[in-house]
Amino acid sequence: MNAFRHVCVLVALAAILLSGCGAPHGQPRNGSEVIAPNEVLEFGTLYAENCAGCHGAEGHGGAAIALANPVYLAIADDATVRKVIANGVRGTAMPAFAESAGGMLTEPQIDVITSGIRSRWSQRGILEGANPPAYAAKSTGNVAHGETTYNTYCESCHGPAGRGSPKGSAVTNDSFLALVSDQGLRTIVITGRPELRAPDWRGNAPGKPMSDQEVTDVVAWLASRRVQNPGGPYSVSNYGQH
């Protein structure tokens, strides 16, 4: 009996030794290697790590505009979306992500994010029969006309002079205006904020969509409300005397 048990132990030990012959000590097994950050080409991972913090985990619900807005994706082509991702928007909270602009993403990674946003959240025919304003302004805005336009289309929600109301936020808040570009304002006016139940350019006044020039003018009026030192007045006691 002891001899039999001894033979079994030897057989088991030999099997263990033989099983290790195909995987030398210290060599990683197939599929166990960690992918380098610049080699990740999966949209979900790239979006979650670079975009979701501002634009929301599902493309909406974040502090920044919703990317899962079919109207936005209908007026902004791939080149426009890609340029914003790659180069950011100067003077706003949108940073540049391309390595060529000081970011951390490669060109193929930016391509994956751009195409992934459209493939997941665009909707074919969403603007069929509509005549939307252009994504970018074609002319200079008129501030005086913009104030009239604001009163017609925007005041009912955002309050007199843009100071806000129970139905809408304060759009002339100096801190808000300091964090958004003119193009950002235009994009919001045209596409709305569906996640906040804010209508697009067609829904502010029933049966009267905003014209391209009206959008340009109201953006000019909003931009004219920016101040040099947002967030003031500041207390002198907050600053050291030099």
CSV table of C-alpha atoms in Angstrom, one decimal:
chain,number,residue,atom,x,y,z
A,1,MET,CA,0.0,0.0,0.0
A,2,ASN,CA,2.8,2.4,0.9
A,3,ALA,CA,4.6,1.6,-2.4
A,4,PHE,CA,1.4,2.3,-4.3
A,5,ARG,CA,0.9,5.7,-2.6
A,6,HIS,CA,4.6,6.5,-3.3
A,7,VAL,CA,4.0,5.8,-7.0
A,8,CYS,CA,0.9,8.0,-7.1
A,9,VAL,CA,2.8,10.9,-5.5
A,10,LEU,CA,5.6,10.5,-8.1
A,11,VAL,CA,3.1,10.5,-11.0
A,12,ALA,CA,1.3,13.6,-9.6
A,13,LEU,CA,4.6,15.4,-9.2
A,14,ALA,CA,5.6,14.5,-12.8
A,15,ALA,CA,2.3,15.9,-14.1
A,16,ILE,CA,2.9,19.2,-12.3
A,17,LEU,CA,6.4,19.5,-13.7
A,18,LEU,CA,5.3,18.7,-17.2
A,19,SER,CA,2.4,21.1,-17.1
A,20,GLY,CA,4.9,23.9,-16.4
A,21,CYS,CA,7.1,23.1,-19.3
A,22,GLY,CA,5.0,25.1,-21.8
A,23,ALA,CA,5.0,28.3,-19.7
A,24,PRO,CA,8.6,29.2,-18.6
A,25,HIS,CA,8.8,30.9,-15.2
A,26,GLY,CA,8.2,34.6,-15.4
A,27,GLN,CA,6.7,34.6,-18.9
A,28,PRO,CA,3.2,36.1,-19.1
A,29,ARG,CA,0.4,34.0,-20.4
A,30,ASN,CA,-1.4,34.8,-23.6
A,31,GLY,CA,-3.9,37.6,-23.2
A,32,SER,CA,-2.5,38.8,-19.9
A,33,GLU,CA,-0.5,41.7,-21.2
A,34,VAL,CA,-1.8,45.2,-20.3
A,35,ILE,CA,-2.5,47.4,-23.3
A,36,ALA,CA,-0.5,50.6,-23.4
A,37,PRO,CA,-2.7,53.7,-23.0
A,38,ASN,CA,-1.9,54.9,-26.5
A,39,GLU,CA,-3.0,51.6,-28.0
A,40,VAL,CA,-6.5,51.6,-26.6
A,41,LEU,CA,-9.0,51.8,-29.5
A,42,GLU,CA,-12.2,50.8,-27.9
A,43,PHE,CA,-14.8,53.6,-27.8
A,44,GLY,CA,-16.3,52.8,-24.5
A,45,THR,CA,-13.0,53.0,-22.7
A,46,LEU,CA,-11.8,56.1,-24.5
A,47,TYR,CA,-15.1,57.9,-23.9
A,48,ALA,CA,-15.4,57.0,-20.3
A,49,GLU,CA,-11.8,58.1,-19.5
A,50,ASN,CA,-11.8,61.3,-21.5
A,51,CYS,CA,-15.3,62.6,-22.2
A,52,ALA,CA,-17.9,61.2,-19.7
A,53,GLY,CA,-16.7,63.5,-16.8
A,54,CYS,CA,-18.1,66.6,-18.6
A,55,HIS,CA,-20.5,65.2,-21.2
A,56,GLY,CA,-22.1,62.4,-19.1
A,57,ALA,CA,-21.7,58.7,-19.1
A,58,GLU,CA,-24.3,58.2,-21.8
A,59,GLY,CA,-23.6,61.4,-23.7
A,60,HIS,CA,-25.9,63.6,-21.6
A,61,GLY,CA,-26.4,64.7,-18.1
A,62,GLY,CA,-23.1,66.3,-17.6
A,63,ALA,CA,-22.1,69.9,-17.1
A,64,ALA,CA,-21.2,70.3,-20.8
A,65,ILE,CA,-23.5,70.0,-23.8
A,66,ALA,CA,-25.1,66.7,-24.6
A,67,LEU,CA,-23.2,64.8,-27.3
A,68,ALA,CA,-26.1,62.3,-27.4
A,69,ASN,CA,-28.2,65.0,-29.1
A,70,PRO,CA,-29.2,64.1,-32.6
A,71,VAL,CA,-29.9,67.7,-33.5
A,72,TYR,CA,-26.3,68.7,-32.5
A,73,LEU,CA,-24.9,65.8,-34.5
A,74,ALA,CA,-27.0,66.8,-37.5
A,75,ILE,CA,-25.6,70.4,-37.7
A,76,ALA,CA,-22.0,69.5,-36.6
A,77,ASP,CA,-20.2,67.3,-39.2
A,78,ASP,CA,-17.4,64.9,-38.3
A,79,ALA,CA,-14.6,67.4,-39.2
A,80,THR,CA,-16.2,69.9,-36.7
A,81,VAL,CA,-16.6,67.4,-33.9
A,82,ARG,CA,-13.1,66.0,-34.5
A,83,LYS,CA,-11.5,69.5,-34.4
A,84,VAL,CA,-13.1,70.3,-31.1
A,85,ILE,CA,-11.9,67.0,-29.6
A,86,ALA,CA,-8.4,67.4,-30.9
A,87,ASN,CA,-7.8,71.0,-30.3
A,88,GLY,CA,-10.2,71.9,-27.6
A,89,VAL,CA,-11.8,75.4,-27.3
A,90,ARG,CA,-9.5,78.1,-26.2
A,91,GLY,CA,-10.8,80.1,-23.2
A,92,THR,CA,-13.3,77.4,-22.1
A,93,ALA,CA,-13.3,74.2,-20.0
A,94,MET,CA,-12.9,72.1,-23.1
A,95,PRO,CA,-9.2,71.0,-23.3
A,96,ALA,CA,-7.2,69.7,-26.3
A,97,PHE,CA,-6.9,65.9,-26.4
A,98,ALA,CA,-4.6,65.4,-29.4
A,99,GLU,CA,-1.0,64.7,-28.7
A,100,SER,CA,-0.1,67.3,-31.4
A,101,ALA,CA,-1.9,69.9,-29.2
A,102,GLY,CA,-0.5,68.9,-25.9
A,103,GLY,CA,-3.1,66.2,-25.1
A,104,MET,CA,-2.7,62.4,-24.5
A,105,LEU,CA,-4.7,60.9,-27.4
A,106,THR,CA,-3.3,59.6,-30.7
A,107,GLU,CA,-4.9,60.5,-34.0
A,108,PRO,CA,-6.5,57.0,-34.3
A,109,GLN,CA,-8.0,57.3,-30.8
A,110,ILE,CA,-9.6,60.7,-31.7
A,111,ASP,CA,-11.0,59.0,-34.9
A,112,VAL,CA,-12.6,56.3,-32.7
A,113,ILE,CA,-14.2,58.8,-30.4
A,114,THR,CA,-15.5,60.9,-33.3
A,115,SER,CA,-17.0,58.0,-35.2
A,116,GLY,CA,-18.3,56.4,-32.0
A,117,ILE,CA,-20.2,59.5,-31.0
A,118,ARG,CA,-22.0,59.6,-34.3
A,119,SER,CA,-22.7,55.9,-34.7
A,120,ARG,CA,-24.3,55.7,-31.2
A,121,TRP,CA,-26.2,59.0,-30.9
A,122,SER,CA,-27.0,60.4,-34.3
A,123,GLN,CA,-30.4,59.9,-35.9
A,124,ARG,CA,-30.9,59.8,-39.6
A,125,GLY,CA,-33.5,62.2,-40.9
A,126,ILE,CA,-33.8,64.1,-37.6
A,127,LEU,CA,-33.9,67.5,-39.5
A,128,GLU,CA,-35.7,66.3,-42.6
A,129,GLY,CA,-37.9,69.1,-43.9
A,130,ALA,CA,-36.2,71.7,-41.5
A,131,ASN,CA,-34.0,74.6,-42.4
A,132,PRO,CA,-31.6,74.8,-39.5
A,133,PRO,CA,-29.3,77.7,-38.9
A,134,ALA,CA,-25.7,77.1,-39.9
A,135,TYR,CA,-23.4,75.6,-37.2
A,136,ALA,CA,-21.0,78.6,-37.5
A,137,ALA,CA,-22.1,82.2,-37.9
A,138,LYS,CA,-22.0,83.6,-41.4
A,139,SER,CA,-22.2,87.3,-40.5
A,140,THR,CA,-21.6,89.7,-37.7
A,141,GLY,CA,-24.2,89.9,-35.0
A,142,ASN,CA,-26.2,93.0,-34.2
A,143,VAL,CA,-26.3,93.5,-30.4
A,144,ALA,CA,-29.4,95.8,-30.4
A,145,HIS,CA,-31.3,93.3,-32.6
A,146,GLY,CA,-30.1,90.5,-30.4
A,147,GLU,CA,-31.7,92.1,-27.4
A,148,THR,CA,-35.0,92.2,-29.2
A,149,THR,CA,-34.5,88.6,-30.3
A,150,TYR,CA,-33.8,87.6,-26.8
A,151,ASN,CA,-37.0,89.2,-25.6
A,152,THR,CA,-39.0,87.4,-28.3
A,153,TYR,CA,-37.6,83.9,-28.0
A,154,CYS,CA,-35.7,83.5,-24.7
A,155,GLU,CA,-37.1,85.8,-22.0
A,156,SER,CA,-40.1,83.6,-21.1
A,157,CYS,CA,-37.8,81.0,-19.7
A,158,HIS,CA,-34.5,82.8,-18.8
A,159,GLY,CA,-36.1,85.9,-17.4
A,160,PRO,CA,-35.7,89.6,-18.1
A,161,ALA,CA,-32.2,90.5,-19.1
A,162,GLY,CA,-31.2,86.9,-18.9
A,163,ARG,CA,-31.1,86.9,-15.1
A,164,GLY,CA,-33.0,83.6,-14.8
A,165,SER,CA,-36.4,82.4,-13.7
A,166,PRO,CA,-38.0,79.3,-12.2
A,167,LYS,CA,-38.2,77.9,-15.8
A,168,GLY,CA,-34.6,78.6,-16.9
A,169,SER,CA,-31.1,79.4,-15.7
A,170,ALA,CA,-29.4,82.8,-15.8
A,171,VAL,CA,-27.8,83.0,-19.2
A,172,THR,CA,-26.1,86.4,-18.5
A,173,ASN,CA,-24.4,85.2,-15.4
A,174,ASP,CA,-20.8,86.5,-15.7
A,175,SER,CA,-19.2,83.2,-14.6
A,176,PHE,CA,-21.3,81.2,-17.1
A,177,LEU,CA,-20.4,83.6,-19.9
A,178,ALA,CA,-16.7,83.4,-19.0
A,179,LEU,CA,-16.8,79.6,-19.4
A,180,VAL,CA,-18.6,79.4,-22.8
A,181,SER,CA,-17.4,80.5,-26.2
A,182,ASP,CA,-19.5,82.4,-28.7
A,183,GLN,CA,-19.7,79.1,-30.7
A,184,GLY,CA,-20.8,77.3,-27.6
A,185,LEU,CA,-23.6,79.8,-27.1
A,186,ARG,CA,-24.7,79.5,-30.7
A,187,THR,CA,-24.7,75.7,-30.5
A,188,ILE,CA,-26.9,75.7,-27.4
A,189,VAL,CA,-29.3,78.2,-29.0
A,190,ILE,CA,-29.6,76.1,-32.2
A,191,THR,CA,-29.6,72.6,-30.6
A,192,GLY,CA,-31.2,73.3,-27.2
A,193,ARG,CA,-30.4,71.2,-24.1
A,194,PRO,CA,-32.9,68.3,-24.4
A,195,GLU,CA,-31.6,66.8,-21.1
A,196,LEU,CA,-32.7,70.1,-19.4
A,197,ARG,CA,-35.9,70.3,-21.5
A,198,ALA,CA,-34.6,73.4,-23.3
A,199,PRO,CA,-36.0,73.4,-26.9
A,200,ASP,CA,-33.9,73.8,-30.1
A,201,TRP,CA,-34.2,76.8,-32.4
A,202,ARG,CA,-37.7,75.7,-33.5
A,203,GLY,CA,-39.4,75.5,-30.1
A,204,ASN,CA,-38.9,78.8,-28.4
A,205,ALA,CA,-41.9,80.6,-30.0
A,206,PRO,CA,-44.6,78.3,-31.3
A,207,GLY,CA,-44.7,78.2,-35.1
A,208,LYS,CA,-41.8,80.7,-35.4
A,209,PRO,CA,-38.4,79.1,-35.6
A,210,MET,CA,-35.4,81.4,-35.2
A,211,SER,CA,-33.6,82.5,-38.4
A,212,ASP,CA,-29.9,82.2,-38.9
A,213,GLN,CA,-29.4,85.9,-38.4
A,214,GLU,CA,-31.6,85.9,-35.2
A,215,VAL,CA,-29.4,83.2,-33.7
A,216,THR,CA,-26.3,85.3,-34.7
A,217,ASP,CA,-27.8,88.4,-33.1
A,218,VAL,CA,-28.8,86.9,-29.8
A,219,VAL,CA,-25.3,85.4,-29.4
A,220,ALA,CA,-23.8,88.8,-30.0
A,221,TRP,CA,-26.1,90.2,-27.3
A,222,LEU,CA,-25.2,87.5,-24.9
A,223,ALA,CA,-21.5,87.9,-25.6
A,224,SER,CA,-21.8,91.7,-25.0
A,225,ARG,CA,-22.8,90.9,-21.4
A,226,ARG,CA,-19.4,89.4,-20.6
A,227,VAL,CA,-17.3,91.2,-18.0
A,228,GLN,CA,-13.6,91.6,-17.6
A,229,ASN,CA,-13.4,90.1,-14.1
A,230,PRO,CA,-16.2,87.5,-13.7
A,231,GLY,CA,-17.3,86.6,-10.2
A,232,GLY,CA,-16.6,90.1,-8.8
A,233,PRO,CA,-16.8,92.2,-6.8
A,234,TYR,CA,-13.8,90.9,-4.9
A,235,SER,CA,-13.0,91.8,-1.3
A,236,VAL,CA,-9.7,93.7,-1.0
A,237,SER,CA,-9.0,91.6,2.1
A,238,ASN,CA,-8.6,88.5,-0.1
A,239,TYR,CA,-5.4,89.9,-1.6
A,240,GLY,CA,-2.1,90.6,0.1
A,241,GLN,CA,-0.6,94.1,0.0
A,242,HIS,CA,2.5,94.4,-2.1
